[in-house]
Amino acid sequence: MTRPILEIVDLGMGVSFQDGGRRGWKRFGVPPGGALDDHACRWANRLLGDAEDLPVLEILLMGARFRALESVEIAITGAAVSGSAERWQTRRLEAEEILTFGQPSHGVWSYLACAGGFEAPRWFGSVSTFPRGGLGRPLARGDFLHASGFPTTPSSSSIGTRWVQPSERRDYRDPGMLRVWKGPQWESFDASTRATFFQARWEISAQSDRTGYRLVGPTLTTPSAGIPSEPVLPGSIQVPPNGQPILTMRDGPTVGGYPKLGLLDPLDLSRLAQCRPGQSVQFQPVDR
Amino acid sequence: MVSPSPAASPYDCRPPAPVNSRVEPFGPNALLVRFQNPDPDAAFLLIQALLRNLETHPLTGLIETTPGFHTLLFEFDPGHRPPPDALASLLDQLPAPTPSPPTRRRVVDIPVTYDGPDLDRVAAQRGLSPQEVVVLHSAPVYRVQMLGFSPGFPYLAGLDPKLHVPRMATPRPKVPAGSVAIGGEHTGIYPVATAGGWHLIGRTSLTLMDLDRAAREDPDAFLLHPGDGVRFVPVTSSPQPSAPPPATQ
């Protein structure tokens, strides 16, 4: 059974359903998708006592507004946003209440989970839409968002607000040193290029999205020999001919022909994802 | 349109060449197998043999295998990646690749109306008539080397060298779904409308990605799977208007 619980009053800069992503479909060219900040996404679900990979809303920066159609328990995690809801804890929205996502001071993506998880169309086992590849359409103003399962009675709110331990919260001011493994073409880059990559501070370009984050900094020298297209992982640091690296994200292509200098450690992908355009980041080699 | 191959397809009949492979770590959770021998047929047969072997003897924690042109990526659950040597010895233990049994192979016939907007230009660039392009393009049984770029987009190996044309410098903002195209040494089919830089020589009415089946997680949502054979079958339509090739690209 499903029921509508929220209406999208305003999309702001963007809202999409996400979850833990899909696995097993890359050989058909389907990227994994899923929440870019899986740490925040999991905590939103955990706060409500739900499985970690249930569908949530991934909200880009600011401007999104939702109207509650009934009393519903939610949890919000992710970007540090001054809005009408507290972060990293549960709360109850009352019917007709408007939930507004204001301008974040730090971070990019916010996650909104509802008790029992959202119900949304799935493609290849995930609600993660991929309009560019023909999987689903973007959400639109006026859409009703459904929850799965039965309504939670107000009495269940007597269990009280739950929150995430401060040690597990992130404030997204500084991602710290991001750890990088050697990529398949590591040996093809000359030593000074490799050194430059780790010495430089890289700025996140405004041309960044769920497909990839572009890095702006010193021009890296690319290997002269091209490579036949080979599989790409999220976090792959590809260096196109212009010498400015592209960090593949979860909607990025499954195969590619640019040489890969490195691979961002999977545990650091969520930290990078929350860096905003203009923010600078630095990488360090994994000591192995 | 999908029919079992009545006989082994041409590339299955060749004696496979020896294949050298190397297993490299790709981050903490993945291994990349690189086939040094550039003979695509031999590498292809080894990949198929390896994947069949893994079906019957699954590796703990293996969650994905993704083929590239000369590569195969293995992704594992965190903490389950075996050492590169372990996968390498598994590869060594495989029997020499043999032609796969015809029952495991399939060749998909794709009806094509050869009226793409770039057909005449491709022909002119290669000093051929459009009709010769059609004949050359519909002659081979291609192999789905990998799927990528967008979901269900096949990179088909086996294009006649007379039809190799570098990709366009500036991609089209929108290529219609079902477009049959040439890019470099490959030919392919656009499953959905998207931007694209390949030369459009025709179109098919077949659906390459079935969204109803995608909702059910049915692998047959995709018409083409890695390793499938593909044959293009020209469909006659109304006579082509004979437009002169443009003077410049």
Coordinates of C-alpha atoms in Angstrom, one line a residue:
Chain A
M1 CA 0.0 0.0 0.0
T2 CA 1.3 3.5 -0.8
R3 CA -0.1 6.9 0.0
P4 CA 0.9 10.4 -1.0
I5 CA 2.6 12.3 1.8
L6 CA 4.4 15.2 0.2
E7 CA 3.7 17.6 -2.7
I8 CA 6.6 19.3 -4.5
V9 CA 5.7 23.0 -4.2
D10 CA 9.0 24.1 -5.6
L11 CA 11.9 22.1 -7.1
G12 CA 14.5 24.7 -6.3
M13 CA 17.8 23.7 -7.9
G14 CA 16.8 20.1 -8.2
V15 CA 15.3 17.1 -6.4
S16 CA 15.6 13.4 -7.3
F17 CA 14.8 10.1 -5.8
Q18 CA 18.0 8.2 -4.8
D19 CA 18.8 5.0 -2.9
G20 CA 21.7 2.7 -2.6
G21 CA 22.0 2.5 -6.4
R22 CA 21.9 -0.6 -8.6
R23 CA 24.4 -3.3 -9.0
G24 CA 25.0 -5.8 -11.8
W25 CA 23.9 -3.6 -14.7
K26 CA 27.1 -1.9 -15.7
R27 CA 27.8 -4.5 -18.3
F28 CA 24.8 -3.2 -20.1
G29 CA 26.0 0.4 -19.8
V30 CA 23.8 1.3 -16.8
P31 CA 25.7 3.4 -14.3
P32 CA 25.2 2.5 -10.6
G33 CA 23.4 5.8 -9.6
G34 CA 22.4 6.2 -6.0
A35 CA 22.9 8.9 -3.4
L36 CA 26.1 10.8 -4.0
D37 CA 26.6 11.2 -0.2
D38 CA 25.9 7.7 0.9
H39 CA 27.0 8.5 4.4
A40 CA 24.2 11.1 4.8
C41 CA 21.7 9.0 2.9
R42 CA 22.2 6.0 5.2
W43 CA 21.9 8.1 8.3
A44 CA 18.6 9.6 7.2
N45 CA 17.2 6.1 6.9
R46 CA 18.8 4.7 10.0
L47 CA 17.3 7.6 12.1
L48 CA 13.9 6.3 11.1
G49 CA 14.7 2.7 11.9
D50 CA 14.6 1.8 8.2
A51 CA 17.0 -0.1 6.0
E52 CA 19.9 2.0 4.9
D53 CA 19.3 1.9 1.2
L54 CA 15.6 2.8 1.1
P55 CA 14.6 5.6 -1.4
V56 CA 15.2 9.1 -0.1
L57 CA 15.0 12.5 -1.7
E58 CA 18.4 14.0 -2.8
I59 CA 18.1 17.8 -2.8
L60 CA 20.6 20.0 -4.6
L61 CA 21.6 23.2 -2.7
M62 CA 18.5 25.3 -2.1
G63 CA 15.1 26.4 -3.0
A64 CA 13.1 23.1 -2.8
R65 CA 9.8 23.3 -0.9
F66 CA 7.4 20.5 0.0
R67 CA 3.9 20.5 1.4
A68 CA 3.0 17.8 3.8
L69 CA -0.3 16.0 2.9
E70 CA -0.6 14.3 6.3
S71 CA 1.3 14.1 9.5
V72 CA 4.5 12.2 8.7
E73 CA 7.8 11.4 10.5
I74 CA 10.9 12.5 8.5
A75 CA 14.6 12.8 8.9
I76 CA 17.0 15.2 7.2
T77 CA 20.7 14.9 6.8
G78 CA 23.4 16.3 4.6
A79 CA 24.3 19.9 3.6
A80 CA 24.4 22.4 6.4
V81 CA 21.2 24.4 5.5
S82 CA 19.5 27.0 7.5
G83 CA 15.9 26.1 6.9
S84 CA 12.7 25.2 8.7
A85 CA 14.1 21.8 9.8
E86 CA 16.9 20.6 12.0
R87 CA 19.6 18.4 10.5
W88 CA 20.7 14.9 11.5
Q89 CA 17.6 14.2 13.5
T90 CA 14.0 13.1 13.1
R91 CA 11.0 15.3 13.3
R92 CA 7.4 15.2 12.5
L93 CA 5.8 17.2 9.8
E94 CA 2.2 18.1 10.4
A95 CA -0.4 18.1 7.6
E96 CA -0.2 21.3 5.4
E97 CA 3.1 22.2 6.9
I98 CA 5.6 23.6 4.3
L99 CA 9.1 22.3 4.5
T100 CA 11.6 24.7 2.9
F101 CA 15.3 24.0 2.0
G102 CA 17.2 27.3 2.4
Q103 CA 20.7 28.2 1.3
P104 CA 23.3 25.8 2.7
S105 CA 26.4 27.3 4.4
H106 CA 28.4 24.2 3.6
G107 CA 27.8 21.2 1.4
V108 CA 25.8 20.6 -1.7
W109 CA 23.3 17.7 -1.2
S110 CA 20.6 17.2 1.4
Y111 CA 18.7 14.0 2.1
L112 CA 15.1 13.7 3.2
A113 CA 13.9 10.3 4.3
C114 CA 10.3 9.4 5.4
A115 CA 9.3 6.6 7.7
G116 CA 9.0 3.4 5.7
G117 CA 10.8 5.0 2.7
F118 CA 9.4 6.6 -0.4
E119 CA 7.7 4.6 -3.1
A120 CA 8.9 5.4 -6.6
P121 CA 9.3 3.6 -9.9
R122 CA 12.4 1.4 -10.2
W123 CA 14.6 0.6 -13.1
F124 CA 17.0 -2.3 -12.7
G125 CA 16.3 -2.4 -9.0
S126 CA 16.9 1.3 -8.1
V127 CA 14.7 4.4 -8.0
S128 CA 17.7 6.5 -9.1
T129 CA 16.5 8.2 -12.3
F130 CA 18.9 8.7 -15.2
P131 CA 16.9 10.8 -17.7
R132 CA 19.9 11.2 -20.1
G133 CA 20.0 7.4 -20.5
G134 CA 16.2 7.0 -20.8
L135 CA 15.6 5.9 -17.3
G136 CA 12.8 7.9 -15.8
R137 CA 12.0 11.6 -15.8
P138 CA 13.1 14.4 -13.5
L139 CA 10.7 15.2 -10.7
A140 CA 8.5 18.2 -11.3
R141 CA 6.7 20.8 -9.4
G142 CA 3.2 19.5 -8.4
D143 CA 4.4 15.9 -8.2
F144 CA 3.0 13.9 -5.3
L145 CA 5.5 11.8 -3.5
H146 CA 4.3 8.5 -2.0
A147 CA 5.4 6.6 1.0
S148 CA 5.3 2.9 1.2
G149 CA 3.7 1.1 4.0
F150 CA 1.0 2.2 6.5
P151 CA 0.7 5.6 8.1
T152 CA 2.4 6.0 11.3
T153 CA 0.0 7.1 14.0
P154 CA 0.8 10.2 16.0
S155 CA 1.2 8.1 19.1
S156 CA 4.3 6.6 17.5
S157 CA 5.9 10.0 17.8
S158 CA 6.0 9.3 21.5
I159 CA 9.3 7.5 20.9
G160 CA 10.6 11.0 20.6
T161 CA 13.2 12.7 18.4
R162 CA 16.2 10.7 17.5
W163 CA 19.5 12.3 16.4
V164 CA 22.9 11.3 15.1
Q165 CA 25.8 11.3 17.4
P166 CA 27.9 14.5 16.9
S167 CA 30.9 12.3 16.0
E168 CA 29.0 10.9 13.0
R169 CA 27.8 14.2 11.7
R170 CA 29.6 16.0 9.0
D171 CA 29.7 19.8 8.6
Y172 CA 31.3 19.8 5.1
R173 CA 33.5 22.7 5.8
D174 CA 36.6 20.8 4.8
P175 CA 36.7 17.4 3.2
G176 CA 40.3 16.8 4.5
M177 CA 42.9 15.1 2.5
L178 CA 41.2 12.9 -0.1
R179 CA 42.9 9.5 -0.5
V180 CA 43.7 8.3 -4.0
W181 CA 44.7 4.8 -5.3
K182 CA 46.9 4.4 -8.3
G183 CA 44.7 4.2 -11.5
P184 CA 45.1 1.8 -14.3
Q185 CA 47.2 4.3 -16.3
W186 CA 49.2 5.5 -13.4
E187 CA 52.5 4.3 -14.9
S188 CA 51.7 6.1 -18.2
F189 CA 51.8 9.6 -16.5
D190 CA 55.3 11.0 -16.0
A191 CA 56.6 11.3 -12.5
S192 CA 56.4 15.1 -12.4
T193 CA 52.8 15.0 -13.5
R194 CA 52.0 12.6 -10.7
A195 CA 53.8 14.8 -8.2
T196 CA 51.9 17.9 -9.5
F197 CA 48.6 16.1 -9.0
F198 CA 49.3 15.5 -5.3
Q199 CA 50.9 18.9 -4.6
A200 CA 48.3 21.1 -6.2
R201 CA 45.1 22.4 -4.7
W202 CA 42.3 21.7 -7.1
E203 CA 39.2 23.8 -7.4
I204 CA 35.8 22.2 -8.0
S205 CA 34.5 23.6 -11.3
A206 CA 30.9 24.9 -11.6
Q207 CA 30.6 22.4 -14.4
S208 CA 30.1 19.5 -12.0
D209 CA 27.1 17.3 -11.6
R210 CA 26.1 13.7 -10.8
T211 CA 28.0 12.6 -13.8
G212 CA 31.3 14.0 -12.8
Y213 CA 33.1 16.7 -10.9
R214 CA 35.6 18.7 -12.9
L215 CA 38.8 19.9 -11.2
V216 CA 40.5 23.1 -12.1
G217 CA 44.2 23.6 -11.5
P218 CA 47.6 23.1 -13.1
T219 CA 47.5 21.5 -16.6
L220 CA 48.5 17.9 -16.3
T221 CA 50.5 16.3 -19.1
T222 CA 48.5 13.4 -20.5
P223 CA 50.1 10.2 -21.9
S224 CA 50.7 10.4 -25.6
A225 CA 49.2 7.0 -26.4
G226 CA 45.4 6.8 -26.3
I227 CA 43.7 3.8 -24.7
P228 CA 40.8 1.7 -26.0
S229 CA 37.7 2.3 -23.9
E230 CA 37.8 0.3 -20.6
P231 CA 35.6 0.1 -17.5
V232 CA 35.4 3.1 -15.2
L233 CA 34.5 3.2 -11.5
P234 CA 32.9 6.0 -9.6
G235 CA 35.8 8.0 -8.2
S236 CA 38.0 7.4 -11.3
I237 CA 40.3 10.4 -11.9
Q238 CA 40.3 10.7 -15.7
V239 CA 42.5 13.1 -17.4
P240 CA 41.2 14.3 -20.8
P241 CA 43.5 16.0 -23.4
N242 CA 43.0 19.4 -21.8
G243 CA 44.9 18.2 -18.7
Q244 CA 42.1 19.1 -16.3
P245 CA 41.0 16.0 -14.4
I246 CA 37.4 14.8 -14.3
L247 CA 36.3 12.8 -11.2
T248 CA 33.7 10.3 -12.3
M249 CA 30.5 10.3 -10.1
R250 CA 27.7 7.8 -9.7
D251 CA 25.9 8.7 -12.9
G252 CA 29.1 8.8 -14.9
P253 CA 29.8 6.6 -17.9
T254 CA 30.5 2.9 -17.3
V255 CA 33.3 2.8 -19.8
G256 CA 35.7 5.5 -21.0
G257 CA 38.8 6.2 -23.1
Y258 CA 40.6 8.8 -21.1
P259 CA 43.6 7.7 -19.1
K260 CA 42.9 7.2 -15.4
L261 CA 45.6 8.6 -13.1
G262 CA 43.9 7.4 -9.9
L263 CA 40.9 6.3 -8.1
L264 CA 39.4 8.2 -5.2
D265 CA 39.0 5.9 -2.2
P266 CA 35.3 4.8 -2.2
L267 CA 35.0 6.0 1.4
D268 CA 36.0 9.6 0.4
L269 CA 33.6 9.9 -2.5
S270 CA 30.9 11.2 -0.3
R271 CA 33.3 13.8 1.1
L272 CA 34.2 15.1 -2.3
A273 CA 30.5 15.0 -3.4
Q274 CA 29.7 17.6 -0.8
C275 CA 32.4 20.1 -2.0
R276 CA 30.9 23.1 -3.7
P277 CA 32.0 24.8 -6.9
G278 CA 34.9 27.1 -6.0
Q279 CA 35.9 25.0 -3.0
S280 CA 39.4 23.6 -3.2
V281 CA 40.5 20.1 -2.4
Q282 CA 43.7 18.2 -2.1
F283 CA 44.7 14.6 -2.6
Q284 CA 47.1 12.2 -1.0
P285 CA 48.2 8.8 -2.2
V286 CA 47.0 5.7 -0.3
D287 CA 50.0 4.4 1.4
R288 CA 49.9 0.9 -0.1
Chain B
M1 CA 13.9 -10.9 -34.3
V2 CA 16.1 -12.7 -32.0
S3 CA 16.9 -16.1 -33.3
P4 CA 19.3 -18.8 -32.2
S5 CA 22.3 -19.0 -34.5
P6 CA 21.8 -21.9 -36.8
A7 CA 25.5 -22.5 -37.0
A8 CA 28.4 -21.1 -35.1
S9 CA 29.0 -17.6 -36.3
P10 CA 32.1 -16.9 -38.3
Y11 CA 34.2 -15.6 -35.4
D12 CA 33.5 -18.8 -33.4
C13 CA 35.1 -21.0 -36.1
R14 CA 38.6 -19.6 -35.9
P15 CA 41.2 -21.3 -33.8
P16 CA 41.7 -19.1 -30.8
A17 CA 45.1 -17.6 -30.4
P18 CA 46.9 -17.8 -27.0
V19 CA 46.0 -14.9 -24.7
N20 CA 48.2 -13.1 -22.3
S21 CA 46.4 -11.5 -19.5
R22 CA 47.4 -9.4 -16.5
V23 CA 45.4 -8.7 -13.4
E24 CA 45.8 -5.3 -11.9
P25 CA 44.2 -3.8 -8.7
F26 CA 41.8 -0.9 -9.4
G27 CA 41.3 0.6 -5.9
P28 CA 40.5 -1.4 -2.8
N29 CA 37.5 -3.3 -4.2
A30 CA 38.1 -4.1 -7.8
L31 CA 40.4 -6.0 -10.1
L32 CA 41.0 -5.2 -13.8
V33 CA 42.0 -8.0 -16.1
R34 CA 43.9 -6.7 -19.1
F35 CA 44.3 -8.8 -22.2
Q36 CA 47.7 -8.0 -23.6
N37 CA 47.1 -9.9 -26.8
P38 CA 45.2 -7.5 -28.9
D39 CA 43.5 -10.2 -30.9
P40 CA 40.0 -9.3 -30.1
D41 CA 38.6 -12.8 -31.0
A42 CA 41.0 -14.6 -28.7
A43 CA 40.3 -12.2 -25.8
F44 CA 36.6 -12.4 -26.4
L45 CA 36.6 -16.2 -26.2
L46 CA 38.6 -16.1 -23.0
I47 CA 36.3 -13.6 -21.4
Q48 CA 33.3 -15.7 -22.3
A49 CA 35.0 -18.8 -21.0
L50 CA 35.8 -17.0 -17.8
L51 CA 32.3 -15.6 -17.3
R52 CA 30.8 -19.1 -17.9
N53 CA 33.3 -20.6 -15.4
L54 CA 32.3 -17.9 -12.8
E55 CA 28.6 -18.8 -13.3
T56 CA 29.3 -22.3 -12.1
H57 CA 32.0 -21.4 -9.6
P58 CA 31.0 -18.0 -8.2
L59 CA 33.6 -16.0 -6.4
T60 CA 32.7 -14.8 -2.9
G61 CA 31.6 -11.2 -2.9
L62 CA 31.8 -10.6 -6.6
I63 CA 29.1 -8.1 -7.5
E64 CA 29.8 -6.9 -11.0
T65 CA 31.7 -7.8 -14.1
T66 CA 32.1 -5.1 -16.8
P67 CA 33.8 -5.7 -20.1
G68 CA 35.8 -3.1 -22.0
F69 CA 37.5 -3.6 -25.4
H70 CA 40.6 -5.4 -24.0
T71 CA 39.6 -5.5 -20.4
L72 CA 37.2 -7.0 -17.9
L73 CA 36.5 -5.4 -14.6
F74 CA 35.6 -7.4 -11.4
E75 CA 34.0 -5.5 -8.6
F76 CA 33.7 -7.0 -5.1
D77 CA 31.9 -6.2 -1.9
P78 CA 34.2 -4.2 0.4
G79 CA 36.6 -6.6 2.1
H80 CA 36.1 -9.4 -0.4
R81 CA 38.5 -8.5 -3.2
P82 CA 40.9 -11.4 -3.7
P83 CA 44.6 -10.7 -4.3
P84 CA 45.4 -10.1 -8.0
D85 CA 47.4 -13.3 -8.0
A86 CA 44.4 -15.4 -7.0
L87 CA 42.3 -14.2 -9.9
A88 CA 45.3 -14.6 -12.2
S89 CA 45.7 -18.2 -11.2
L90 CA 42.0 -18.8 -11.7
L91 CA 42.5 -17.5 -15.3
D92 CA 45.4 -19.8 -15.7
Q93 CA 43.4 -22.8 -14.6
L94 CA 40.8 -22.2 -17.3
P95 CA 41.0 -24.6 -20.2
A96 CA 42.2 -23.1 -23.4
P97 CA 39.4 -21.1 -24.9
T98 CA 37.4 -23.2 -27.3
P99 CA 34.7 -22.1 -29.6
S100 CA 31.5 -21.7 -27.5
P101 CA 28.7 -24.2 -28.2
P102 CA 26.3 -22.8 -30.7
T103 CA 23.5 -23.3 -28.3
R104 CA 25.0 -20.6 -26.1
R105 CA 25.4 -18.2 -28.9
R106 CA 22.8 -16.0 -30.5
V107 CA 22.8 -13.7 -33.4
V108 CA 20.3 -10.8 -33.4
D109 CA 18.9 -9.6 -36.7
I110 CA 18.4 -5.8 -36.8
P111 CA 16.2 -4.5 -39.6
V112 CA 17.7 -1.1 -40.8
T113 CA 16.3 1.5 -43.1
Y114 CA 19.5 3.0 -44.5
D115 CA 18.3 6.6 -44.9
G116 CA 20.5 8.3 -42.2
P117 CA 21.4 12.0 -42.6
D118 CA 25.1 11.2 -42.8
L119 CA 24.9 8.3 -45.3
D120 CA 25.8 10.3 -48.3
R121 CA 28.6 12.1 -46.6
V122 CA 30.1 8.9 -45.2
A123 CA 30.0 7.4 -48.7
A124 CA 31.7 10.4 -50.2
Q125 CA 34.3 10.5 -47.5
R126 CA 35.3 6.9 -48.3
G127 CA 34.9 7.1 -52.1
L128 CA 31.9 4.8 -52.1
S129 CA 28.3 5.0 -53.3
P130 CA 25.6 5.0 -50.6
Q131 CA 24.5 1.6 -51.9
E132 CA 28.1 0.3 -51.4
V133 CA 28.0 1.6 -47.8
V134 CA 24.8 -0.4 -47.2
V135 CA 26.2 -3.6 -48.7
L136 CA 29.5 -3.3 -46.7
H137 CA 27.7 -2.4 -43.5
S138 CA 25.1 -5.2 -43.7
A139 CA 27.6 -8.0 -44.7
P140 CA 29.3 -9.0 -41.4
V141 CA 28.1 -10.6 -38.3
Y142 CA 29.2 -8.1 -35.7
R143 CA 30.0 -8.8 -32.1
V144 CA 28.8 -6.8 -29.2
Q145 CA 32.2 -6.0 -27.7
M146 CA 30.7 -3.9 -24.9
L147 CA 27.7 -1.8 -23.9
G148 CA 28.3 1.7 -22.7
F149 CA 28.0 5.4 -23.4
S150 CA 24.3 5.2 -22.6
P151 CA 22.4 2.2 -21.3
G152 CA 22.1 -0.5 -24.0
F153 CA 24.4 1.3 -26.5
P154 CA 26.4 -1.5 -28.2
Y155 CA 29.9 -1.0 -29.5
L156 CA 29.9 -3.5 -32.4
A157 CA 33.2 -4.9 -33.6
G158 CA 33.8 -6.1 -37.1
L159 CA 33.2 -3.0 -39.1
D160 CA 34.7 -3.2 -42.6
P161 CA 37.8 -0.9 -42.6
K162 CA 36.4 0.7 -45.7
L163 CA 33.8 2.2 -43.5
H164 CA 36.0 3.5 -40.7
V165 CA 35.3 7.3 -40.3
P166 CA 36.6 9.4 -37.4
R167 CA 33.8 10.6 -35.0
M168 CA 32.4 14.1 -35.7
A169 CA 34.4 16.9 -34.1
T170 CA 31.2 18.5 -32.7
P171 CA 28.5 16.0 -31.5
R172 CA 24.9 16.5 -32.5
P173 CA 22.8 17.8 -29.6
K174 CA 20.1 15.2 -30.3
V175 CA 20.4 11.9 -32.1
P176 CA 17.0 10.1 -32.5
A177 CA 16.5 6.7 -30.7
G178 CA 17.1 3.8 -33.0
S179 CA 19.8 5.6 -35.1
V180 CA 22.4 3.2 -36.6
A181 CA 25.7 4.9 -36.7
I182 CA 29.4 4.6 -37.4
G183 CA 32.1 6.0 -35.0
G184 CA 35.7 5.3 -35.8
E185 CA 36.2 1.5 -36.2
H186 CA 32.9 0.6 -34.6
T187 CA 29.3 0.7 -35.5
G188 CA 26.5 1.0 -33.0
I189 CA 22.8 1.8 -32.3
Y190 CA 21.5 4.7 -30.1
P191 CA 18.9 3.1 -27.7
V192 CA 17.5 6.5 -26.6
A193 CA 17.5 10.0 -27.9
T194 CA 20.8 11.6 -26.7
A195 CA 23.6 13.8 -27.9
G196 CA 26.1 11.9 -30.0
G197 CA 29.1 12.3 -32.3
W198 CA 28.7 9.2 -34.5
H199 CA 27.7 9.3 -38.2
L200 CA 24.1 8.4 -38.7
I201 CA 23.6 6.1 -41.6
G202 CA 20.2 4.4 -40.8
R203 CA 17.6 3.7 -38.3
T204 CA 15.9 0.6 -36.8
S205 CA 12.5 0.3 -35.3
L206 CA 13.6 -2.2 -32.7
T207 CA 13.6 -1.3 -29.1
L208 CA 17.0 -1.8 -27.5
M209 CA 15.9 -1.1 -24.0
D210 CA 12.5 -2.1 -22.8
L211 CA 11.5 0.0 -19.8
D212 CA 8.7 -2.4 -18.7
R213 CA 11.3 -5.1 -18.4
A214 CA 13.7 -2.7 -16.8
A215 CA 11.1 -2.2 -14.0
R216 CA 11.1 -6.0 -13.4
E217 CA 14.9 -6.3 -13.4
D218 CA 14.7 -8.6 -16.4
P219 CA 18.1 -8.8 -18.2
D220 CA 16.1 -9.2 -21.5
A221 CA 15.2 -5.5 -21.0
F222 CA 18.2 -5.2 -23.3
L223 CA 18.0 -6.6 -26.8
L224 CA 21.7 -7.0 -27.0
H225 CA 24.1 -8.6 -24.4
P226 CA 27.8 -8.5 -24.4
G227 CA 29.1 -11.1 -26.7
D228 CA 26.0 -11.4 -28.9
G229 CA 26.3 -11.5 -32.7
V230 CA 24.5 -8.8 -34.6
R231 CA 23.5 -8.7 -38.3
F232 CA 22.0 -5.7 -40.0
V233 CA 19.3 -6.5 -42.5
P234 CA 18.5 -3.7 -45.0
V235 CA 14.8 -2.8 -45.2
T236 CA 13.6 -1.4 -48.4
S237 CA 11.7 1.9 -48.1
S238 CA 10.7 4.6 -50.5
P239 CA 13.4 5.5 -53.0
Q240 CA 16.2 7.7 -51.6
P241 CA 16.3 11.3 -52.9
S242 CA 19.7 11.6 -54.4
A243 CA 21.2 14.6 -52.8
P244 CA 24.7 15.7 -53.8
P245 CA 27.2 15.3 -51.0
P246 CA 28.0 18.5 -49.2
A247 CA 31.2 20.2 -50.3
T248 CA 32.7 20.3 -46.9
Q249 CA 32.0 18.8 -43.5

